[in-house]
PDB file of C-alpha atoms in Angstrom:
ATOM      1  CA  UNK A  13      71.842  95.018 -88.468  1.00  0.00           C
ATOM      2  CA  UNK A  14      74.122  94.005 -91.162  1.00  0.00           C
ATOM      3  CA  UNK A  15      74.672  92.282 -94.480  1.00  0.00           C
ATOM      4  CA  UNK A  16      76.626  89.764 -95.866  1.00  0.00           C
ATOM      5  CA  UNK A  17      77.118  87.179 -98.798  1.00  0.00           C
ATOM      6  CA  UNK A  18      78.745  83.587 -98.825  1.00  0.00           C
ATOM      7  CA  UNK A  19      80.423  84.918-101.763  1.00  0.00           C
ATOM      8  CA  UNK A  20      82.559  87.277 -99.535  1.00  0.00           C
ATOM      9  CA  UNK A  21      82.016  86.680 -95.757  1.00  0.00           C
ATOM     10  CA  UNK A  22      83.207  88.835 -93.464  1.00  0.00           C
ATOM     11  CA  UNK A  23      85.430  90.448 -96.105  1.00  0.00           C
ATOM     12  CA  UNK A  24      82.688  92.802 -97.354  1.00  0.00           C
ATOM     13  CA  UNK A  25      79.989  92.831 -94.485  1.00  0.00           C
ATOM     14  CA  UNK A  26      77.622  95.871 -95.169  1.00  0.00           C
ATOM     15  CA  UNK A  27      75.671  97.980 -92.731  1.00  0.00           C
ATOM     16  CA  UNK A  28      73.845 101.495 -92.819  1.00  0.00           C
ATOM     17  CA  UNK A  29      76.776 103.848 -91.041  1.00  0.00           C
ATOM     18  CA  UNK A  30      75.525 106.790 -88.949  1.00  0.00           C
ATOM     19  CA  UNK A  31      76.523 109.991 -90.094  1.00  0.00           C
ATOM     20  CA  UNK A  32      76.322 113.241 -87.475  1.00  0.00           C
ATOM     21  CA  UNK A  33      75.147 116.589 -88.983  1.00  0.00           C
ATOM     22  CA  UNK A  34      79.011 117.483 -89.364  1.00  0.00           C
ATOM     23  CA  UNK A  35      79.291 114.573 -91.818  1.00  0.00           C
ATOM     24  CA  UNK A  36      81.677 112.841 -89.654  1.00  0.00           C
ATOM     25  CA  UNK A  37      81.046 109.184 -88.296  1.00  0.00           C
ATOM     26  CA  UNK A  38      80.432 108.816 -84.847  1.00  0.00           C
ATOM     27  CA  UNK A  39      82.337 106.831 -82.281  1.00  0.00           C
ATOM     28  CA  UNK A  40      81.549 103.472 -80.839  1.00  0.00           C
ATOM     29  CA  UNK A  41      79.058 103.180 -78.277  1.00  0.00           C
ATOM     30  CA  UNK A  42      79.615 101.226 -75.047  1.00  0.00           C
ATOM     31  CA  UNK A  43      76.751  99.705 -73.714  1.00  0.00           C
ATOM     32  CA  UNK A  44      76.439  98.138 -70.319  1.00  0.00           C
ATOM     33  CA  UNK A  45      75.125  94.427 -70.640  1.00  0.00           C
ATOM     34  CA  UNK A  46      74.480  93.963 -66.733  1.00  0.00           C
ATOM     35  CA  UNK A  47      77.867  94.346 -65.084  1.00  0.00           C
ATOM     36  CA  UNK A  48      79.964  96.962 -65.190  1.00  0.00           C
ATOM     37  CA  UNK A  49      82.890  94.624 -66.216  1.00  0.00           C
ATOM     38  CA  UNK A  50      81.036  93.542 -69.176  1.00  0.00           C
ATOM     39  CA  UNK A  51      80.906  96.403 -71.500  1.00  0.00           C
ATOM     40  CA  UNK A  52      79.459  96.025 -75.331  1.00  0.00           C
ATOM     41  CA  UNK A  53      80.612  98.134 -78.380  1.00  0.00           C
ATOM     42  CA  UNK A  54      78.173  98.981 -80.779  1.00  0.00           C
ATOM     43  CA  UNK A  55      77.934 101.015 -83.715  1.00  0.00           C
ATOM     44  CA  UNK A  56      74.616 100.701 -85.271  1.00  0.00           C
ATOM     45  CA  UNK A  57      72.847 103.632 -86.710  1.00  0.00           C
ATOM     46  CA  UNK A  58      70.103 103.543 -84.743  1.00  0.00           C
ATOM     47  CA  UNK A  59      71.930 103.897 -81.192  1.00  0.00           C
ATOM     48  CA  UNK A  60      72.840 107.464 -82.320  1.00  0.00           C
ATOM     49  CA  UNK A  61      69.754 108.802 -81.312  1.00  0.00           C
ATOM     50  CA  UNK A  62      70.862 111.604 -78.984  1.00  0.00           C
ATOM     51  CA  UNK A  63      69.751 110.012 -75.700  1.00  0.00           C
ATOM     52  CA  UNK A  64      71.876 108.962 -72.756  1.00  0.00           C
ATOM     53  CA  UNK A  65      74.530 111.347 -73.828  1.00  0.00           C
ATOM     54  CA  UNK A  66      74.800 109.693 -77.188  1.00  0.00           C
ATOM     55  CA  UNK A  67      75.330 112.017 -80.293  1.00  0.00           C
ATOM     56  CA  UNK A  68      72.507 112.090 -82.476  1.00  0.00           C
ATOM     57  CA  UNK A  69      72.854 111.097 -86.296  1.00  0.00           C
ATOM     58  CA  UNK A  70      71.438 113.203 -88.832  1.00  0.00           C
ATOM     59  CA  UNK A  71      71.653 110.800 -91.829  1.00  0.00           C
ATOM     60  CA  UNK A  72      72.985 107.269 -92.578  1.00  0.00           C
ATOM     61  CA  UNK A  73      74.886 105.841 -95.835  1.00  0.00           C
ATOM     62  CA  UNK A  74      76.128 102.590 -97.115  1.00  0.00           C
ATOM     63  CA  UNK A  75      79.284 100.967 -94.742  1.00  0.00           C
ATOM     64  CA  UNK A  76      81.590  98.091 -95.510  1.00  0.00           C
ATOM     65  CA  UNK A  77      83.845  96.101 -93.241  1.00  0.00           C
ATOM     66  CA  UNK A  78      86.463  96.838 -95.902  1.00  0.00           C
ATOM     67  CA  UNK A  79      86.827 100.421 -95.132  1.00  0.00           C
ATOM     68  CA  UNK A  80      84.264 101.697 -98.204  1.00  0.00           C
ATOM     69  CA  UNK A  81      81.813 104.477 -97.661  1.00  0.00           C
ATOM     70  CA  UNK A  82      78.857 105.188 -99.808  1.00  0.00           C
ATOM     71  CA  UNK A  83      78.656 108.513-101.186  1.00  0.00           C
ATOM     72  CA  UNK A  84      74.735 108.741-100.828  1.00  0.00           C
ATOM     73  CA  UNK A  85      73.711 109.992 -97.811  1.00  0.00           C
ATOM     74  CA  UNK A  86      69.844 109.362 -96.221  1.00  0.00           C
ATOM     75  CA  UNK A  87      68.498 111.447 -93.769  1.00  0.00           C
ATOM     76  CA  UNK A  88      66.937 109.856 -90.646  1.00  0.00           C
ATOM     77  CA  UNK A  89      63.548 111.185 -89.636  1.00  0.00           C
ATOM     78  CA  UNK A  90      63.819 110.684 -85.867  1.00  0.00           C
ATOM     79  CA  UNK A  91      60.359 112.503 -85.634  1.00  0.00           C
ATOM     80  CA  UNK A  92      58.798 109.841 -87.303  1.00  0.00           C
ATOM     81  CA  UNK A  93      60.433 106.999 -85.661  1.00  0.00           C
ATOM     82  CA  UNK A  94      60.021 108.324 -82.184  1.00  0.00           C
ATOM     83  CA  UNK A  95      56.378 109.414 -83.102  1.00  0.00           C
ATOM     84  CA  UNK A  96      55.520 105.959 -84.122  1.00  0.00           C
ATOM     85  CA  UNK A  97      55.283 106.681 -88.095  1.00  0.00           C
ATOM     86  CA  UNK A  98      57.481 103.995 -88.882  1.00  0.00           C
ATOM     87  CA  UNK A  99      54.627 101.216 -88.595  1.00  0.00           C
ATOM     88  CA  UNK A 100      55.608 100.134 -85.134  1.00  0.00           C
ATOM     89  CA  UNK A 101      58.798  98.857 -86.275  1.00  0.00           C
ATOM     90  CA  UNK A 102      61.737  99.419 -84.146  1.00  0.00           C
ATOM     91  CA  UNK A 103      64.619 101.524 -85.538  1.00  0.00           C
ATOM     92  CA  UNK A 104      67.150  98.142 -85.785  1.00  0.00           C
ATOM     93  CA  UNK A 105      63.838  96.706 -87.968  1.00  0.00           C
ATOM     94  CA  UNK A 106      63.361  99.392 -90.523  1.00  0.00           C
ATOM     95  CA  UNK A 107      64.236  98.494 -94.117  1.00  0.00           C
ATOM     96  CA  UNK A 108      67.063 101.288 -95.376  1.00  0.00           C
ATOM     97  CA  UNK A 109      67.065 100.278 -99.052  1.00  0.00           C
ATOM     98  CA  UNK A 110      69.344 103.305-100.121  1.00  0.00           C
ATOM     99  CA  UNK A 111      72.125 102.355 -98.326  1.00  0.00           C
ATOM    100  CA  UNK A 112      71.566  98.672 -98.761  1.00  0.00           C
ATOM    101  CA  UNK A 113      71.380  99.426-102.864  1.00  0.00           C
ATOM    102  CA  UNK A 114      74.796 101.409-102.378  1.00  0.00           C
ATOM    103  CA  UNK A 115      76.736  98.600-100.608  1.00  0.00           C
ATOM    104  CA  UNK A 116      75.115  95.843-103.541  1.00  0.00           C
ATOM    105  CA  UNK A 117      76.690  98.531-105.896  1.00  0.00           C
ATOM    106  CA  UNK A 118      79.842  98.509-104.168  1.00  0.00           C
ATOM    107  CA  UNK A 119      80.015  94.438-104.077  1.00  0.00           C
ATOM    108  CA  UNK A 120      79.415  94.592-108.251  1.00  0.00           C
ATOM    109  CA  UNK A 121      82.313  97.096-108.581  1.00  0.00           C
ATOM    110  CA  UNK A 122      84.345  94.471-106.188  1.00  0.00           C
ATOM    111  CA  UNK A 123      83.323  91.689-108.790  1.00  0.00           C
ATOM    112  CA  UNK A 124      84.192  93.486-111.723  1.00  0.00           C
ATOM    113  CA  UNK A 125      87.849  94.515-110.221  1.00  0.00           C
ATOM    114  CA  UNK A 126      88.679  90.853-109.533  1.00  0.00           C
ATOM    115  CA  UNK A 127      90.263  88.328-111.741  1.00  0.00           C
ATOM    116  CA  UNK A 128      87.986  86.789-114.160  1.00  0.00           C
ATOM    117  CA  UNK A 129      87.176  82.675-113.871  1.00  0.00           C
ATOM    118  CA  UNK A 130      88.301  80.894-117.396  1.00  0.00           C
ATOM    119  CA  UNK A 131      85.394  80.391-119.390  1.00  0.00           C
ATOM    120  CA  UNK A 132      83.206  77.501-118.378  1.00  0.00           C
ATOM    121  CA  UNK A 133      84.718  77.106-114.912  1.00  0.00           C
ATOM    122  CA  UNK A 134      81.929  78.924-112.929  1.00  0.00           C
ATOM    123  CA  UNK A 135      79.381  76.739-114.543  1.00  0.00           C
ATOM    124  CA  UNK A 136      81.272  73.619-113.813  1.00  0.00           C
ATOM    125  CA  UNK A 137      81.718  74.597-110.014  1.00  0.00           C
ATOM    126  CA  UNK A 138      77.904  75.488-110.108  1.00  0.00           C
ATOM    127  CA  UNK A 139      77.087  71.970-111.674  1.00  0.00           C
ATOM    128  CA  UNK A 140      79.132  70.174-109.069  1.00  0.00           C
ATOM    129  CA  UNK A 141      77.284  72.021-106.248  1.00  0.00           C
ATOM    130  CA  UNK A 142      74.062  71.047-107.935  1.00  0.00           C
ATOM    131  CA  UNK A 143      75.087  67.718-107.775  1.00  0.00           C
ATOM    132  CA  UNK A 144      76.318  67.515-104.433  1.00  0.00           C
ATOM    133  CA  UNK A 145      73.011  69.365-103.049  1.00  0.00           C
ATOM    134  CA  UNK A 146      70.955  66.335-104.601  1.00  0.00           C
ATOM    135  CA  UNK A 147      73.287  63.847-102.996  1.00  0.00           C
ATOM    136  CA  UNK A 148      72.588  65.365 -99.865  1.00  0.00           C
ATOM    137  CA  UNK A 149      68.838  64.029-100.089  1.00  0.00           C
ATOM    138  CA  UNK A 150      69.487  61.251-102.041  1.00  0.00           C
ATOM    139  CA  UNK A 151      72.897  59.548-101.092  1.00  0.00           C
ATOM    140  CA  UNK A 152      74.682  61.412 -98.087  1.00  0.00           C
ATOM    141  CA  UNK A 153      77.184  59.480 -97.736  1.00  0.00           C
ATOM    142  CA  UNK A 154      78.227  59.653-101.019  1.00  0.00           C
ATOM    143  CA  UNK A 155      77.965  63.389-100.871  1.00  0.00           C
ATOM    144  CA  UNK A 156      80.343  63.055 -97.728  1.00  0.00           C
ATOM    145  CA  UNK A 157      83.041  60.957 -99.957  1.00  0.00           C
ATOM    146  CA  UNK A 158      82.659  63.692-102.732  1.00  0.00           C
ATOM    147  CA  UNK A 159      83.195  66.639-100.282  1.00  0.00           C
ATOM    148  CA  UNK A 160      86.373  64.476 -98.694  1.00  0.00           C
ATOM    149  CA  UNK A 161      87.805  64.433-102.340  1.00  0.00           C
ATOM    150  CA  UNK A 162      87.034  68.112-102.893  1.00  0.00           C
ATOM    151  CA  UNK A 163      88.729  68.926 -99.844  1.00  0.00           C
ATOM    152  CA  UNK A 164      91.775  67.209-100.950  1.00  0.00           C
ATOM    153  CA  UNK A 165      91.951  68.947-104.377  1.00  0.00           C
ATOM    154  CA  UNK A 166      91.177  72.268-103.067  1.00  0.00           C
ATOM    155  CA  UNK A 167      93.997  71.733-100.425  1.00  0.00           C
ATOM    156  CA  UNK A 168      96.439  71.117-103.181  1.00  0.00           C
ATOM    157  CA  UNK A 169      95.493  73.371-105.511  1.00  0.00           C
ATOM    158  CA  UNK A 170      95.190  76.349-103.200  1.00  0.00           C
ATOM    159  CA  UNK A 171      98.747  75.769-101.953  1.00  0.00           C
ATOM    160  CA  UNK A 172     100.336  75.392-105.113  1.00  0.00           C
ATOM    161  CA  UNK A 173      98.640  78.546-106.499  1.00  0.00           C
ATOM    162  CA  UNK A 174      99.573  80.160-103.008  1.00  0.00           C
ATOM    163  CA  UNK A 175     103.039  79.229-104.010  1.00  0.00           C
ATOM    164  CA  UNK A 176     102.924  80.346-107.610  1.00  0.00           C
ATOM    165  CA  UNK A 177     101.679  83.768-106.208  1.00  0.00           C
ATOM    166  CA  UNK A 178     104.536  84.412-104.089  1.00  0.00           C
ATOM    167  CA  UNK A 179     106.650  83.401-106.743  1.00  0.00           C
ATOM    168  CA  UNK A 180     105.090  85.806-109.072  1.00  0.00           C
ATOM    169  CA  UNK A 181     106.006  88.544-106.211  1.00  0.00           C
ATOM    170  CA  UNK A 182     102.622  90.399-106.788  1.00  0.00           C
ATOM    171  CA  UNK A 183     101.898  93.315-104.500  1.00  0.00           C
ATOM    172  CA  UNK A 184      99.423  92.613-101.876  1.00  0.00           C
ATOM    173  CA  UNK A 185      97.320  95.229-103.348  1.00  0.00           C
ATOM    174  CA  UNK A 186      97.156  93.460-106.707  1.00  0.00           C
ATOM    175  CA  UNK A 187      96.413  90.082-105.052  1.00  0.00           C
ATOM    176  CA  UNK A 188      93.976  91.443-102.733  1.00  0.00           C
ATOM    177  CA  UNK A 189      91.874  93.220-105.477  1.00  0.00           C
ATOM    178  CA  UNK A 190      92.060  89.772-107.638  1.00  0.00           C
ATOM    179  CA  UNK A 191      90.379  87.968-104.993  1.00  0.00           C
ATOM    180  CA  UNK A 192      88.065  90.692-104.320  1.00  0.00           C
ATOM    181  CA  UNK A 193      89.155  91.164-100.648  1.00  0.00           C
ATOM    182  CA  UNK A 194      90.971  93.829 -98.581  1.00  0.00           C
ATOM    183  CA  UNK A 195      94.974  93.260 -98.323  1.00  0.00           C
ATOM    184  CA  UNK A 196      95.046  92.102 -95.111  1.00  0.00           C
ATOM    185  CA  UNK A 197      92.840  89.182 -95.941  1.00  0.00           C
ATOM    186  CA  UNK A 198      94.386  88.340 -98.979  1.00  0.00           C
ATOM    187  CA  UNK A 199      97.752  88.179 -96.951  1.00  0.00           C
ATOM    188  CA  UNK A 200      95.814  85.888 -94.366  1.00  0.00           C
ATOM    189  CA  UNK A 201      94.293  83.598 -97.091  1.00  0.00           C
ATOM    190  CA  UNK A 202      97.376  82.858 -98.760  1.00  0.00           C
ATOM    191  CA  UNK A 203      99.252  82.182 -95.566  1.00  0.00           C
ATOM    192  CA  UNK A 204      96.517  79.854 -94.795  1.00  0.00           C
ATOM    193  CA  UNK A 205      97.041  77.984 -98.303  1.00  0.00           C
ATOM    194  CA  UNK A 206     100.878  77.800 -97.908  1.00  0.00           C
ATOM    195  CA  UNK A 207     100.612  76.238 -94.278  1.00  0.00           C
ATOM    196  CA  UNK A 208      98.436  73.563 -95.450  1.00  0.00           C
ATOM    197  CA  UNK A 209     100.640  73.070 -98.609  1.00  0.00           C
ATOM    198  CA  UNK A 210     103.532  72.261 -96.165  1.00  0.00           C
ATOM    199  CA  UNK A 211     101.292  69.865 -94.095  1.00  0.00           C
TER     200      UNK A 211
END
């Protein structure tokens, strides 16, 4: 069970994170998928139910792949889950609005810290997307031709912009914050743009 957006992708994937009674996060659990050589690592909140020598979580909170953890803590009612009072839902299907809302606020904060686009540019991007969506049904070959033109433009502009950022000698923390991604993702993204520029 996880949450993601097209805008941030894997950089800011959210989930409800388990917390033990002492306030710590439990270590991942390893699950046998049928052969002793094929162990799967899992850290979904609902696996920490106290069974099979696993620790028992007492609360959940919002968590993000970037390392952010929500301040809100939400109690887990294992009695209701195990007693069938959760409308027959499996734990992994249960909606957890508190952690989700906290994660959405985290994304709002990431957006607020990122560099704003010049006035009108987002509207222009939205118009191009809308026009391309229309072309998919009306003239799919024209849509593909337009996409190829956009890919060439994006490749050139991304490479030139990555080079300009490198010349500005900005810290990776500054670059990451401006792009709304963790530092490691900022490094990877700019390296990819720079490599495409050189080819």
